[in-house]
Short mmCIF file of C-alpha atoms in Angstrom, two decimals:
data_model
loop_
_atom_site.label_atom_id
_atom_site.label_comp_id
_atom_site.label_asym_id
_atom_site.label_seq_id
_atom_site.Cartn_x
_atom_site.Cartn_y
_atom_site.Cartn_z
CA MET A 11 68.80 -67.14 -71.35
CA ASP A 12 71.32 -64.72 -70.25
CA ARG A 13 71.36 -62.83 -66.49
CA ARG A 14 70.72 -59.78 -67.41
CA ARG A 15 67.86 -61.28 -69.44
CA LEU A 16 66.51 -62.95 -66.64
CA ILE A 17 66.88 -60.09 -64.27
CA GLN A 18 65.00 -58.13 -66.75
CA ALA A 19 62.48 -60.61 -67.27
CA GLY A 20 61.71 -61.11 -63.84
CA LEU A 21 61.28 -57.93 -63.85
CA ALA A 22 58.71 -57.39 -66.17
CA ALA A 23 56.73 -60.16 -64.38
CA GLY A 24 56.92 -57.76 -61.22
CA ALA A 25 54.26 -55.01 -62.74
CA LEU A 26 51.29 -55.08 -60.40
CA LEU A 27 49.40 -57.78 -59.34
CA ALA A 28 50.78 -59.71 -62.50
CA LEU A 29 49.64 -63.11 -63.14
CA PRO A 30 51.31 -65.08 -59.78
CA GLY A 31 55.05 -66.19 -60.75
CA CYS A 32 55.08 -68.51 -57.27
CA ARG A 33 52.53 -71.34 -57.79
CA GLN A 34 55.52 -73.93 -57.32
CA LEU A 35 55.54 -72.87 -53.74
CA ARG A 36 52.76 -75.69 -53.31
CA ASP A 37 54.97 -78.48 -54.36
CA PHE A 38 57.61 -76.53 -51.90
CA GLY A 39 54.89 -76.40 -49.07
CA ILE A 40 56.02 -72.97 -47.98
CA PRO A 41 53.52 -71.61 -45.38
CA ILE A 42 52.41 -67.69 -46.20
CA THR A 43 50.90 -65.71 -43.81
CA VAL A 44 49.19 -62.28 -44.26
CA LEU A 45 48.58 -59.58 -42.09
CA ARG A 46 46.41 -56.24 -43.00
CA PRO A 47 46.57 -54.10 -40.02
CA GLY A 48 44.74 -51.74 -39.30
CA MET A 49 42.33 -52.97 -42.53
CA SER A 50 39.16 -53.94 -40.94
CA GLU A 51 39.08 -51.21 -38.35
CA GLY A 52 39.52 -48.67 -40.72
CA HIS A 53 37.17 -50.16 -43.01
CA ALA A 54 34.39 -50.15 -40.22
CA LEU A 55 35.02 -46.29 -39.18
CA ARG A 56 34.15 -45.44 -42.41
CA ASP A 57 31.60 -47.17 -43.48
CA ALA A 58 29.94 -46.74 -39.83
CA THR A 59 27.03 -45.05 -40.03
CA THR A 60 25.80 -45.91 -36.43
CA LEU A 61 28.00 -45.75 -33.03
CA PRO A 62 27.98 -48.24 -30.52
CA ALA A 63 26.66 -47.47 -27.12
CA PRO A 64 29.35 -47.91 -24.03
CA THR A 65 29.36 -50.21 -21.29
CA ARG A 66 31.19 -48.41 -18.64
CA GLU A 67 33.27 -45.16 -18.25
CA ILE A 68 36.89 -43.98 -17.70
CA ARG A 69 38.35 -40.50 -17.02
CA CYS A 70 42.01 -39.56 -17.47
CA GLY A 71 43.53 -35.67 -17.83
CA VAL A 72 44.93 -36.85 -21.45
CA ALA A 73 43.90 -39.27 -23.73
CA ILE A 74 46.89 -40.14 -26.10
CA LEU A 75 44.73 -42.18 -29.51
CA GLY A 76 47.36 -43.84 -30.96
CA SER A 77 51.32 -45.69 -30.42
CA GLY A 78 53.21 -44.90 -32.90
CA ILE A 79 55.90 -43.23 -32.88
CA ALA A 80 54.07 -39.86 -32.46
CA GLY A 81 51.74 -41.31 -29.94
CA LEU A 82 54.77 -43.22 -27.86
CA SER A 83 56.44 -39.95 -28.07
CA ALA A 84 53.84 -37.48 -26.76
CA ALA A 85 53.36 -40.54 -23.72
CA TRP A 86 57.22 -40.13 -23.39
CA ARG A 87 56.93 -36.68 -22.81
CA LEU A 88 53.91 -36.47 -20.79
CA ALA A 89 55.60 -39.47 -18.15
CA LYS A 90 59.49 -37.35 -18.35
CA GLU A 91 57.16 -34.47 -17.14
CA GLY A 92 55.57 -36.09 -14.55
CA VAL A 93 52.14 -36.13 -15.55
CA ASP A 94 50.23 -39.23 -14.36
CA ASP A 95 47.23 -38.70 -14.94
CA PHE A 96 46.96 -39.52 -18.81
CA LEU A 97 45.98 -42.88 -20.79
CA LEU A 98 47.83 -43.99 -24.23
CA VAL A 99 45.05 -45.87 -26.25
CA GLU A 100 47.17 -48.55 -28.70
CA GLY A 101 45.01 -47.94 -30.86
CA PRO A 102 44.56 -51.21 -33.71
CA GLU A 103 47.82 -51.72 -34.16
CA PRO A 104 50.56 -51.33 -31.72
CA LEU A 105 54.30 -49.38 -32.54
CA GLY A 106 52.58 -48.68 -35.45
CA ASN A 107 54.65 -48.37 -38.38
CA ALA A 108 57.49 -49.83 -35.99
CA ALA A 109 55.53 -52.61 -35.17
CA ALA A 110 58.18 -55.98 -35.69
CA GLY A 111 57.74 -59.76 -35.24
CA ALA A 112 59.76 -62.72 -35.42
CA MET A 113 60.25 -65.95 -37.52
CA MET A 114 60.87 -68.78 -35.82
CA SER A 115 63.53 -70.86 -36.92
CA PRO A 116 65.34 -74.50 -36.02
CA THR A 117 68.23 -72.64 -34.30
CA GLY A 118 65.57 -70.07 -31.99
CA PRO A 119 62.74 -66.60 -33.47
CA ILE A 120 65.09 -64.06 -35.51
CA PRO A 121 63.39 -60.35 -35.16
CA HIS A 122 62.22 -58.63 -37.72
CA PRO A 123 60.94 -55.44 -39.08
CA ARG A 124 56.98 -55.08 -40.55
CA GLY A 125 57.83 -51.15 -41.47
CA ALA A 126 60.16 -48.49 -40.44
CA HIS A 127 63.43 -49.71 -40.17
CA TYR A 128 66.27 -48.03 -39.83
CA LEU A 129 67.22 -43.87 -38.93
CA PRO A 130 69.86 -41.34 -39.92
CA LEU A 131 72.07 -40.20 -37.83
CA PRO A 132 69.85 -36.75 -36.20
CA SER A 133 71.05 -33.83 -37.18
CA ARG A 134 71.05 -30.98 -34.07
CA GLU A 135 67.81 -29.33 -35.07
CA SER A 136 66.17 -33.36 -34.20
CA ALA A 137 67.28 -32.74 -30.29
CA THR A 138 64.56 -34.80 -28.94
CA VAL A 139 65.21 -37.18 -31.25
CA ARG A 140 68.90 -37.00 -29.64
CA GLU A 141 67.61 -37.10 -26.78
CA ILE A 142 65.35 -40.31 -26.74
CA LEU A 143 68.35 -42.57 -28.03
CA PHE A 144 70.68 -41.35 -25.25
CA GLU A 145 67.84 -42.36 -22.82
CA GLN A 146 68.01 -45.54 -24.53
CA GLY A 147 71.53 -46.03 -24.57
CA LEU A 148 72.18 -45.16 -28.39
CA ILE A 149 74.10 -42.06 -27.81
CA GLU A 150 76.79 -42.99 -25.55
CA ALA A 151 78.33 -39.90 -25.16
CA ASP A 152 77.49 -36.22 -26.11
CA PRO A 153 73.81 -36.21 -27.30
CA PHE A 154 73.94 -32.86 -28.25
CA ALA A 155 77.16 -31.93 -29.57
CA GLU A 156 78.00 -31.98 -33.03
CA ARG A 157 79.50 -35.23 -33.01
CA PRO A 158 77.91 -37.74 -30.93
CA ARG A 159 78.91 -40.94 -29.64
CA PHE A 160 76.45 -43.87 -30.90
CA ALA A 161 76.60 -47.15 -29.69
CA GLU A 162 78.77 -49.17 -32.58
CA THR A 163 76.39 -52.94 -32.31
CA ALA A 164 73.81 -49.90 -34.12
CA LEU A 165 75.86 -48.09 -36.48
CA VAL A 166 74.87 -50.13 -40.01
CA HIS A 167 78.13 -52.15 -40.81
CA ALA A 168 80.02 -52.88 -44.04
CA PRO A 169 79.02 -53.75 -46.52
CA ASP A 170 75.97 -51.22 -46.20
CA GLU A 171 74.66 -50.82 -49.69
CA ARG A 172 74.92 -52.08 -53.00
CA LEU A 173 73.18 -52.18 -56.30
CA LEU A 174 72.94 -54.88 -59.46
CA PHE A 175 72.99 -53.42 -62.21
CA GLY A 176 74.06 -54.57 -65.63
CA GLY A 177 73.84 -58.05 -64.24
CA GLN A 178 76.44 -57.71 -61.80
CA TRP A 179 76.62 -56.16 -57.83
CA HIS A 180 78.27 -52.88 -57.80
CA GLU A 181 79.19 -51.40 -53.96
CA GLY A 182 76.75 -48.09 -53.11
CA LEU A 183 73.36 -47.74 -55.05
CA LEU A 184 74.59 -44.81 -57.66
CA PRO A 185 76.35 -47.14 -60.05
CA THR A 186 78.85 -44.17 -61.23
CA ASP A 187 82.00 -46.14 -61.90
CA ALA A 188 80.08 -48.45 -64.27
CA VAL A 189 78.85 -45.67 -66.52
CA GLY A 190 79.92 -43.74 -69.46
CA PRO A 191 82.18 -40.01 -68.35
CA ILE A 192 78.81 -37.50 -68.96
CA GLU A 193 76.06 -39.56 -67.15
CA ALA A 194 78.93 -40.08 -64.43
CA ALA A 195 79.47 -35.84 -64.39
CA GLN A 196 75.87 -35.59 -63.94
CA HIS A 197 75.71 -37.72 -61.00
CA ARG A 198 78.86 -36.12 -59.12
CA ARG A 199 77.14 -32.58 -60.37
CA PHE A 200 74.34 -33.95 -58.73
CA LEU A 201 75.51 -35.09 -55.29
CA ALA A 202 78.00 -32.04 -55.35
CA PHE A 203 74.59 -29.78 -55.46
CA VAL A 204 72.76 -31.38 -52.58
CA ALA A 205 76.09 -31.28 -50.43
CA ASP A 206 76.29 -27.48 -51.05
CA LEU A 207 72.41 -27.35 -50.06
CA THR A 208 73.08 -29.60 -46.73
CA HIS A 209 74.53 -26.03 -45.52
CA ARG A 210 73.10 -23.33 -46.86
CA ARG A 211 70.61 -20.97 -45.67
CA GLY A 212 67.66 -18.40 -46.55
CA ARG A 213 67.15 -15.05 -46.71
CA ASP A 214 65.99 -16.12 -42.99
CA GLY A 215 68.40 -16.80 -41.98
CA LYS A 216 67.60 -21.06 -41.83
CA ARG A 217 68.70 -23.69 -42.99
CA LEU A 218 67.30 -24.30 -46.49
CA PHE A 219 65.98 -27.76 -45.61
CA CYS A 220 65.34 -28.99 -42.11
CA VAL A 221 64.68 -32.23 -40.42
CA PRO A 222 62.02 -31.14 -38.75
CA MET A 223 60.39 -29.72 -41.79
CA VAL A 224 59.01 -27.20 -40.25
CA GLU A 225 62.27 -25.89 -38.80
CA SER A 226 63.15 -25.12 -42.47
CA SER A 227 63.99 -21.83 -43.96
CA ARG A 228 60.52 -20.15 -45.75
CA ASP A 229 62.55 -18.19 -48.34
CA ALA A 230 60.16 -18.12 -51.24
CA ASP A 231 62.87 -18.89 -54.08
CA TRP A 232 63.48 -21.75 -52.80
CA ARG A 233 59.78 -22.94 -51.50
CA ARG A 234 58.36 -22.74 -55.72
CA LEU A 235 59.94 -25.97 -55.49
CA ASP A 236 57.41 -27.27 -54.22
CA GLY A 237 55.28 -26.12 -57.25
CA VAL A 238 56.64 -28.57 -59.73
CA PRO A 239 57.06 -32.14 -59.61
CA PHE A 240 60.97 -33.56 -58.95
CA ARG A 241 61.86 -35.17 -62.11
CA ASP A 242 60.74 -31.77 -64.07
CA TRP A 243 62.49 -29.78 -61.92
CA LEU A 244 65.90 -32.54 -62.54
CA ILE A 245 64.91 -32.04 -66.39
CA ALA A 246 64.97 -28.54 -66.05
CA GLN A 247 68.37 -28.41 -64.66
CA GLY A 248 69.63 -30.90 -67.31
CA TYR A 249 69.74 -34.03 -65.38
CA THR A 250 69.53 -36.48 -68.03
CA SER A 251 71.42 -38.97 -66.98
CA PRO A 252 68.90 -42.52 -67.19
CA THR A 253 70.66 -43.71 -64.49
CA LEU A 254 70.39 -40.52 -62.30
CA HIS A 255 66.95 -40.84 -63.39
CA ALA A 256 66.71 -44.42 -61.91
CA TRP A 257 68.46 -43.82 -58.56
CA LEU A 258 66.21 -40.10 -57.36
CA ASP A 259 62.95 -42.29 -58.57
CA TYR A 260 63.94 -44.85 -56.25
CA VAL A 261 64.80 -42.80 -53.16
CA CYS A 262 61.36 -41.03 -53.79
CA ARG A 263 59.37 -44.08 -53.43
CA ASP A 264 61.69 -45.79 -50.62
CA GLU A 265 60.99 -42.32 -48.86
CA TYR A 266 58.03 -40.76 -50.23
CA GLY A 267 55.88 -44.00 -51.06
CA ALA A 268 55.76 -42.27 -54.78
CA GLY A 269 57.59 -41.56 -57.66
CA SER A 270 59.72 -38.69 -58.72
CA ASP A 271 57.12 -37.11 -60.94
CA ARG A 272 54.45 -37.39 -58.33
CA VAL A 273 57.20 -35.66 -55.17
CA SER A 274 57.60 -32.13 -54.91
CA ALA A 275 60.49 -31.02 -56.11
CA TRP A 276 61.58 -29.25 -52.69
CA PHE A 277 60.43 -32.48 -50.87
CA GLY A 278 62.84 -34.06 -53.30
CA LEU A 279 65.77 -32.19 -52.45
CA HIS A 280 64.55 -32.23 -49.20
CA TYR A 281 65.76 -35.87 -49.06
CA PHE A 282 69.40 -35.25 -49.45
CA ALA A 283 70.16 -31.75 -47.64
CA SER A 284 67.68 -31.61 -44.50
CA ARG A 285 69.58 -34.17 -41.86
CA GLY A 286 73.47 -33.38 -41.56
CA GLY A 287 74.00 -35.33 -38.71
CA HIS A 288 77.37 -36.51 -38.10
CA ALA A 289 78.57 -39.11 -35.41
CA ALA A 290 82.31 -39.00 -33.55
CA ASN A 291 82.49 -42.95 -34.81
CA ALA A 292 80.95 -43.15 -37.71
CA ALA A 293 81.39 -41.30 -41.54
CA ASP A 294 78.93 -38.51 -42.24
CA GLY A 295 75.77 -40.15 -43.91
CA ALA A 296 75.99 -43.37 -41.70
CA LEU A 297 72.56 -45.23 -40.72
CA ILE A 298 71.85 -46.91 -37.81
CA THR A 299 69.52 -50.01 -37.28
CA TRP A 300 67.99 -53.12 -35.57
CA PRO A 301 67.20 -56.62 -36.37
CA ASP A 302 63.64 -55.36 -36.20
CA GLY A 303 63.61 -51.85 -37.41
CA LEU A 304 62.49 -49.40 -35.31
CA ALA A 305 60.09 -51.51 -33.12
CA GLY A 306 63.54 -51.66 -30.29
CA ILE A 307 62.77 -47.11 -30.30
CA ALA A 308 59.34 -47.60 -30.06
CA ARG A 309 59.16 -50.07 -27.26
CA GLY A 310 61.76 -48.36 -25.09
CA LEU A 311 59.09 -45.22 -25.09
CA LEU A 312 56.65 -47.41 -24.18
CA ALA A 313 58.64 -49.15 -21.72
CA ARG A 314 58.04 -44.98 -19.63
CA VAL A 315 54.26 -45.58 -19.91
CA PRO A 316 52.90 -47.71 -16.42
CA THR A 317 50.61 -50.72 -17.95
CA GLU A 318 48.17 -49.45 -15.97
CA ARG A 319 48.22 -46.05 -18.24
CA ARG A 320 47.61 -48.36 -21.22
CA LEU A 321 44.15 -49.53 -23.19
CA ALA A 322 43.86 -51.42 -26.49
CA GLY A 323 41.72 -50.80 -28.25
CA HIS A 324 41.19 -48.00 -31.03
CA ALA A 325 39.28 -44.35 -31.29
CA LEU A 326 35.83 -44.49 -32.56
CA ARG A 327 34.44 -40.86 -31.88
CA VAL A 328 36.20 -37.52 -30.48
CA GLU A 329 34.03 -34.61 -29.38
CA GLU A 330 34.46 -31.51 -27.24
CA ALA A 331 32.39 -31.13 -24.33
CA ARG A 332 32.20 -29.25 -21.48
CA GLY A 333 35.17 -29.18 -19.51
CA GLY A 334 36.86 -31.44 -22.25
CA VAL A 335 36.44 -33.86 -24.72
CA THR A 336 34.41 -37.28 -24.68
CA ILE A 337 36.25 -40.29 -26.81
CA LEU A 338 34.27 -43.41 -27.86
CA CYS A 339 36.51 -46.57 -27.80
CA HIS A 340 36.52 -49.32 -28.75
CA THR A 341 38.12 -52.33 -26.46
CA PRO A 342 38.42 -56.24 -26.30
CA ALA A 343 36.45 -55.64 -23.01
CA GLY A 344 33.71 -53.87 -24.83
CA VAL A 345 33.02 -50.12 -25.79
CA VAL A 346 34.14 -47.27 -22.95
CA ARG A 347 33.80 -43.48 -22.99
CA ILE A 348 36.91 -41.66 -21.94
CA HIS A 349 36.12 -38.39 -20.04
CA ALA A 350 39.77 -36.07 -20.67
CA ARG A 351 40.75 -32.93 -20.44
CA ARG A 352 42.43 -32.68 -23.22
CA ALA A 353 43.19 -35.74 -26.59
CA ILE A 354 45.90 -36.10 -28.68
CA CYS A 355 44.78 -37.50 -31.98
CA ALA A 356 48.11 -39.07 -32.66
CA MET A 357 46.57 -41.24 -35.63
CA PRO A 358 46.86 -40.76 -39.81
CA LEU A 359 45.35 -38.24 -40.70
CA HIS A 360 42.90 -39.68 -42.93
CA VAL A 361 41.57 -41.85 -39.49
CA ALA A 362 40.82 -38.62 -37.94
CA ALA A 363 39.00 -37.82 -40.54
CA HIS A 364 36.81 -39.71 -39.81
CA VAL A 365 36.72 -40.27 -35.79
CA VAL A 366 36.78 -36.35 -34.96
CA PRO A 367 33.54 -34.90 -36.73
CA THR A 368 34.61 -31.69 -35.89
CA ILE A 369 37.89 -31.92 -38.43
CA ARG A 370 36.95 -29.41 -40.72
CA ALA A 371 36.10 -26.64 -38.35
CA LEU A 372 39.26 -27.05 -37.09
CA GLY A 373 40.66 -26.17 -40.71
CA LEU A 374 40.78 -29.64 -42.49
CA ASP A 375 38.63 -30.31 -45.57
CA PRO A 376 39.72 -34.30 -46.18
CA ALA A 377 38.37 -33.46 -50.11
CA ARG A 378 41.35 -31.43 -49.76
CA HIS A 379 43.78 -30.94 -47.59
CA LEU A 380 44.16 -34.71 -47.26
CA PRO A 381 48.10 -35.37 -48.70
CA PRO A 382 47.28 -38.83 -50.44
CA GLN A 383 48.56 -42.01 -48.66
CA ALA A 384 50.91 -44.24 -50.46
CA PRO A 385 50.29 -48.17 -50.16
CA TRP A 386 53.14 -50.63 -48.86
CA LEU A 387 54.21 -54.32 -49.17
CA VAL A 388 56.54 -55.50 -46.18
CA ALA A 389 57.49 -59.00 -46.33
CA ASN A 390 59.61 -60.90 -44.00
CA PHE A 391 60.98 -64.01 -45.84
CA LEU A 392 62.86 -66.48 -43.40
CA LEU A 393 65.80 -68.54 -45.20
CA ASP A 394 67.31 -71.60 -44.62
CA GLY A 395 71.08 -70.29 -44.84
CA PHE A 396 72.06 -67.97 -47.72
CA PRO A 397 70.99 -67.67 -51.15
CA GLN A 398 74.14 -68.21 -53.43
CA GLU A 399 75.60 -65.16 -55.13
CA SER A 400 76.86 -64.24 -57.96
CA GLY A 401 79.87 -62.53 -58.14
CA ASP A 402 82.38 -61.14 -56.16
CA GLU A 403 80.06 -58.25 -54.25
CA PRO A 404 79.22 -59.94 -51.19
CA LEU A 405 75.82 -59.75 -49.41
CA ALA A 406 75.01 -56.21 -47.79
CA TRP A 407 72.44 -54.77 -45.26
CA ASP A 408 70.75 -52.97 -48.42
CA ASN A 409 70.73 -54.68 -51.57
CA VAL A 410 68.87 -52.73 -54.77
CA ILE A 411 68.17 -53.79 -58.31
CA HIS A 412 68.31 -51.07 -60.48
CA ALA A 413 64.90 -49.64 -62.44
CA SER A 414 63.28 -52.36 -60.43
CA PRO A 415 59.74 -51.13 -59.23
CA GLY A 416 60.41 -53.63 -56.03
CA LEU A 417 62.33 -51.44 -53.08
CA GLY A 418 65.39 -54.28 -52.50
CA TRP A 419 65.95 -55.95 -49.48
CA VAL A 420 67.06 -55.84 -46.00
CA VAL A 421 69.35 -58.41 -43.90
CA ALA A 422 67.78 -58.88 -40.77
CA THR A 423 70.43 -61.24 -38.92
CA HIS A 424 73.10 -58.22 -41.23
CA GLN A 425 74.02 -56.84 -37.74
CA LEU A 426 74.86 -60.26 -35.95
CA ILE A 427 78.88 -59.74 -35.25
CA ARG A 428 79.84 -63.48 -35.32
CA ALA A 429 82.91 -65.61 -37.04
CA ALA A 430 80.02 -67.15 -39.41
CA ARG A 431 76.82 -66.52 -40.85
CA PRO A 432 74.11 -67.35 -38.96
CA ALA A 433 72.17 -71.21 -40.03
CA HIS A 434 69.32 -68.76 -40.47
CA THR A 435 68.06 -65.44 -41.83
CA VAL A 436 65.67 -62.98 -42.52
CA PHE A 437 65.43 -60.86 -45.72
CA THR A 438 62.69 -58.60 -45.55
CA THR A 439 61.54 -57.04 -48.95
CA TYR A 440 60.09 -53.66 -48.75
CA ARG A 441 57.78 -52.16 -52.09
CA ALA A 442 55.57 -49.09 -52.25
CA LEU A 443 52.99 -49.69 -55.08
CA ALA A 444 53.70 -46.53 -57.27
CA ASP A 445 52.61 -48.16 -60.13
CA ALA A 446 49.36 -47.50 -59.93
CA SER A 447 47.19 -44.30 -58.41
CA PRO A 448 47.19 -44.97 -54.42
CA THR A 449 43.17 -45.91 -54.59
CA GLU A 450 43.54 -48.46 -57.53
CA ALA A 451 46.20 -50.50 -55.75
CA ARG A 452 44.42 -50.45 -52.77
CA GLN A 453 41.52 -51.58 -54.02
CA ARG A 454 43.47 -54.38 -55.64
CA LEU A 455 45.66 -54.86 -52.82
CA ALA A 456 42.33 -55.73 -50.86
CA THR A 457 40.80 -58.60 -52.39
CA ALA A 458 44.79 -60.03 -54.01
CA SER A 459 45.21 -63.65 -53.07
CA ALA A 460 48.02 -64.40 -50.77
CA ASP A 461 50.02 -66.16 -54.17
CA GLU A 462 49.49 -62.47 -55.61
CA LEU A 463 50.88 -60.65 -52.84
CA LEU A 464 53.80 -62.76 -52.85
CA ASP A 465 54.75 -62.22 -56.78
CA LEU A 466 54.62 -58.59 -55.81
CA ALA A 467 56.99 -58.79 -52.51
CA GLY A 468 59.46 -61.44 -53.50
CA ILE A 469 60.00 -59.65 -57.59
CA ASP A 470 63.59 -58.27 -56.10
CA LEU A 471 64.55 -61.70 -54.78
CA ARG A 472 63.49 -63.35 -57.70
CA ALA A 473 65.36 -61.16 -59.76
CA ALA A 474 68.59 -61.65 -58.17
CA TYR A 475 68.40 -65.46 -56.96
CA GLY A 476 66.08 -66.97 -59.35
CA GLU A 477 63.11 -68.88 -58.14
CA LEU A 478 64.40 -72.24 -57.72
CA GLU A 479 67.22 -71.42 -55.63
CA LEU A 480 65.19 -68.66 -53.62
CA TRP A 481 62.56 -71.08 -52.97
CA ARG A 482 64.53 -74.28 -51.69
CA ARG A 483 65.96 -71.52 -49.10
CA THR A 484 62.84 -70.22 -48.06
CA ARG A 485 60.71 -71.69 -45.15
CA ALA A 486 58.11 -69.17 -44.41
CA VAL A 487 57.14 -66.06 -45.55
CA GLU A 488 55.11 -62.89 -43.67
CA ILE A 489 53.69 -60.39 -45.76
CA THR A 490 52.40 -56.67 -44.32
CA VAL A 491 49.55 -55.11 -45.80
CA ARG A 492 49.44 -51.32 -45.40
CA GLY A 493 47.12 -49.66 -47.87
CA HIS A 494 47.52 -46.16 -46.26
CA GLY A 495 51.42 -46.88 -45.66
CA MET A 496 52.44 -43.06 -45.74
CA SER A 497 51.93 -39.36 -47.00
CA THR A 498 53.77 -38.56 -50.79
CA PRO A 499 54.43 -35.23 -50.60
CA VAL A 500 53.10 -33.87 -53.70
CA PRO A 501 53.68 -30.29 -55.19
CA GLY A 502 51.84 -27.96 -53.05
CA SER A 503 52.17 -29.48 -49.65
CA LEU A 504 54.55 -26.84 -48.59
CA ALA A 505 51.08 -24.66 -49.05
CA ASN A 506 48.47 -26.66 -47.68
CA ALA A 507 46.31 -24.87 -45.03
CA GLY A 508 44.55 -27.80 -43.62
CA LEU A 509 47.84 -29.18 -42.59
CA ALA A 510 48.86 -26.50 -41.16
CA ALA A 511 45.83 -25.39 -39.25
CA LEU A 512 46.30 -28.88 -37.54
CA ARG A 513 49.96 -27.62 -36.60
CA GLU A 514 48.25 -25.44 -34.54
CA ALA A 515 45.53 -26.58 -33.09
CA ASP A 516 45.37 -25.92 -29.85
CA GLY A 517 42.45 -26.38 -28.02
CA PRO A 518 40.68 -29.66 -26.63
CA VAL A 519 41.44 -31.42 -29.65
CA LEU A 520 45.21 -31.70 -30.19
CA PHE A 521 46.62 -33.97 -33.24
CA ALA A 522 49.97 -35.15 -33.15
CA HIS A 523 51.46 -37.44 -36.42
CA ALA A 524 54.02 -37.14 -39.28
CA ASP A 525 50.97 -36.72 -41.73
CA LEU A 526 51.16 -33.14 -40.03
CA SER A 527 54.21 -32.85 -42.04
CA GLY A 528 53.21 -34.46 -45.50
CA PHE A 529 55.01 -36.74 -45.29
CA SER A 530 56.39 -39.97 -42.38
CA VAL A 531 59.39 -40.42 -41.22
CA PHE A 532 60.50 -40.87 -37.57
CA GLU A 533 61.47 -37.53 -36.82
CA GLU A 534 58.22 -35.89 -37.90
CA ALA A 535 56.43 -37.74 -35.71
CA VAL A 536 58.85 -37.71 -32.61
CA TRP A 537 58.50 -33.61 -33.46
CA TRP A 538 54.14 -33.37 -33.23
CA GLY A 539 54.54 -35.79 -30.61
CA GLU A 540 56.05 -33.83 -28.32
CA GLN A 541 54.62 -30.39 -29.33
CA ALA A 542 51.34 -32.43 -28.58
CA ALA A 543 52.78 -33.12 -25.74
CA ARG A 544 54.17 -30.08 -24.33
CA LYS A 545 50.41 -28.06 -25.47
CA ALA A 546 48.62 -30.57 -22.89
CA LEU A 547 51.11 -30.27 -19.87
#
């Protein structure tokens, strides 16, 4: 069987919870660790019929519930403004989707992400993101100029992306040079169209697509795109190229957790036209990353929060009370009741729907307004050396297989500048479970064995390197299951009245999470964290 057929056979074996293709792992003695952050806590919240009694009480001015990027941004802003009576309740997973870990190799620990792993160059509208990056030394000069100078160590260095297409590796993720003239012309037409959108403005004078999303134009002619799926819009515009569709489907799964047939056309274009960031020392479209993803930025935000202002635990109930709110929290030391002037619910909205009993009165009906939540797998493979590559295209930071249900892998040690490759590395694979409904995928993931999860998470590595080469290099695998990994902006998201109501909430209970935008990216989380903090001042 030739290499191309081997790859196709490997991809076909990766359908959702296919028969395990990795039984020989037992022969290699490879340990597999499975993490399910927040799963038991979330299910307990969902199924609870009574609440436990508190054993002690705490008082503070502002309680921030959750230490993902939104909660950390809220705490960072309050601290910068001199507020010293807030309390950060860390939630079931400190740092949320920015969490990271490290795998121990014979030569030392290798950091790796367990969630988000990169950040595009922030546009001028994302001023708070730039402020944070400047404070942490990631922007070195001119943070609010058109072209700031970024730390060279954070900018993704070459080779940054490659695609396995037709049995061969190609530079970049869209194989324009490897297809016929008709398909290539469609590639170029689409790229020229979205490049033009980056600069276009609506009739209200605002950029058509912007980050943060709420700063985008409200021009009705363009917002109508939110009424149709991205794939349908592409076909209506004459984009029929199979390779273009495969790439855009990959983009939607990578950014939104669902395929282009389920994502709103407005959001499909938003991905390409919204940021428009520039750098004095990098090309447009450059990315910034670190071995452990966004965890470093999250830890920098957390460092602004005094230890005595942090509480390990998670919220069980938030209720308005005379003069403020009461919050029941589960902690390692027992259940506590917090009395606060205001609560910032910096948790996913599907969790807030169980924690805040008045959420319907605040305008969000969970049955109608909660955005779909895409399940994800993030797996880290500790490797002894690097698998043997086929072809001349070198290993890149981001490595993707054309038309695979997986999302490829990133190399945790890619940013290490050294004369020779390290003796050990970590490959981090990503997969959005987009080949089933979110509910069905979550149900299957909840009971999947470690081997079944590995079969899903390792699909691209097996296809690229083959079973034997991959497993002889692998020393350990860590799999993080995120049943509610991110919100998906389906058609109608811009008109979601429940999200709009929570964005405007300005009472004792405030909300701060990227879910308020209908999709999960760092800049949106920072925006809503800061907005809630400023309301709470």
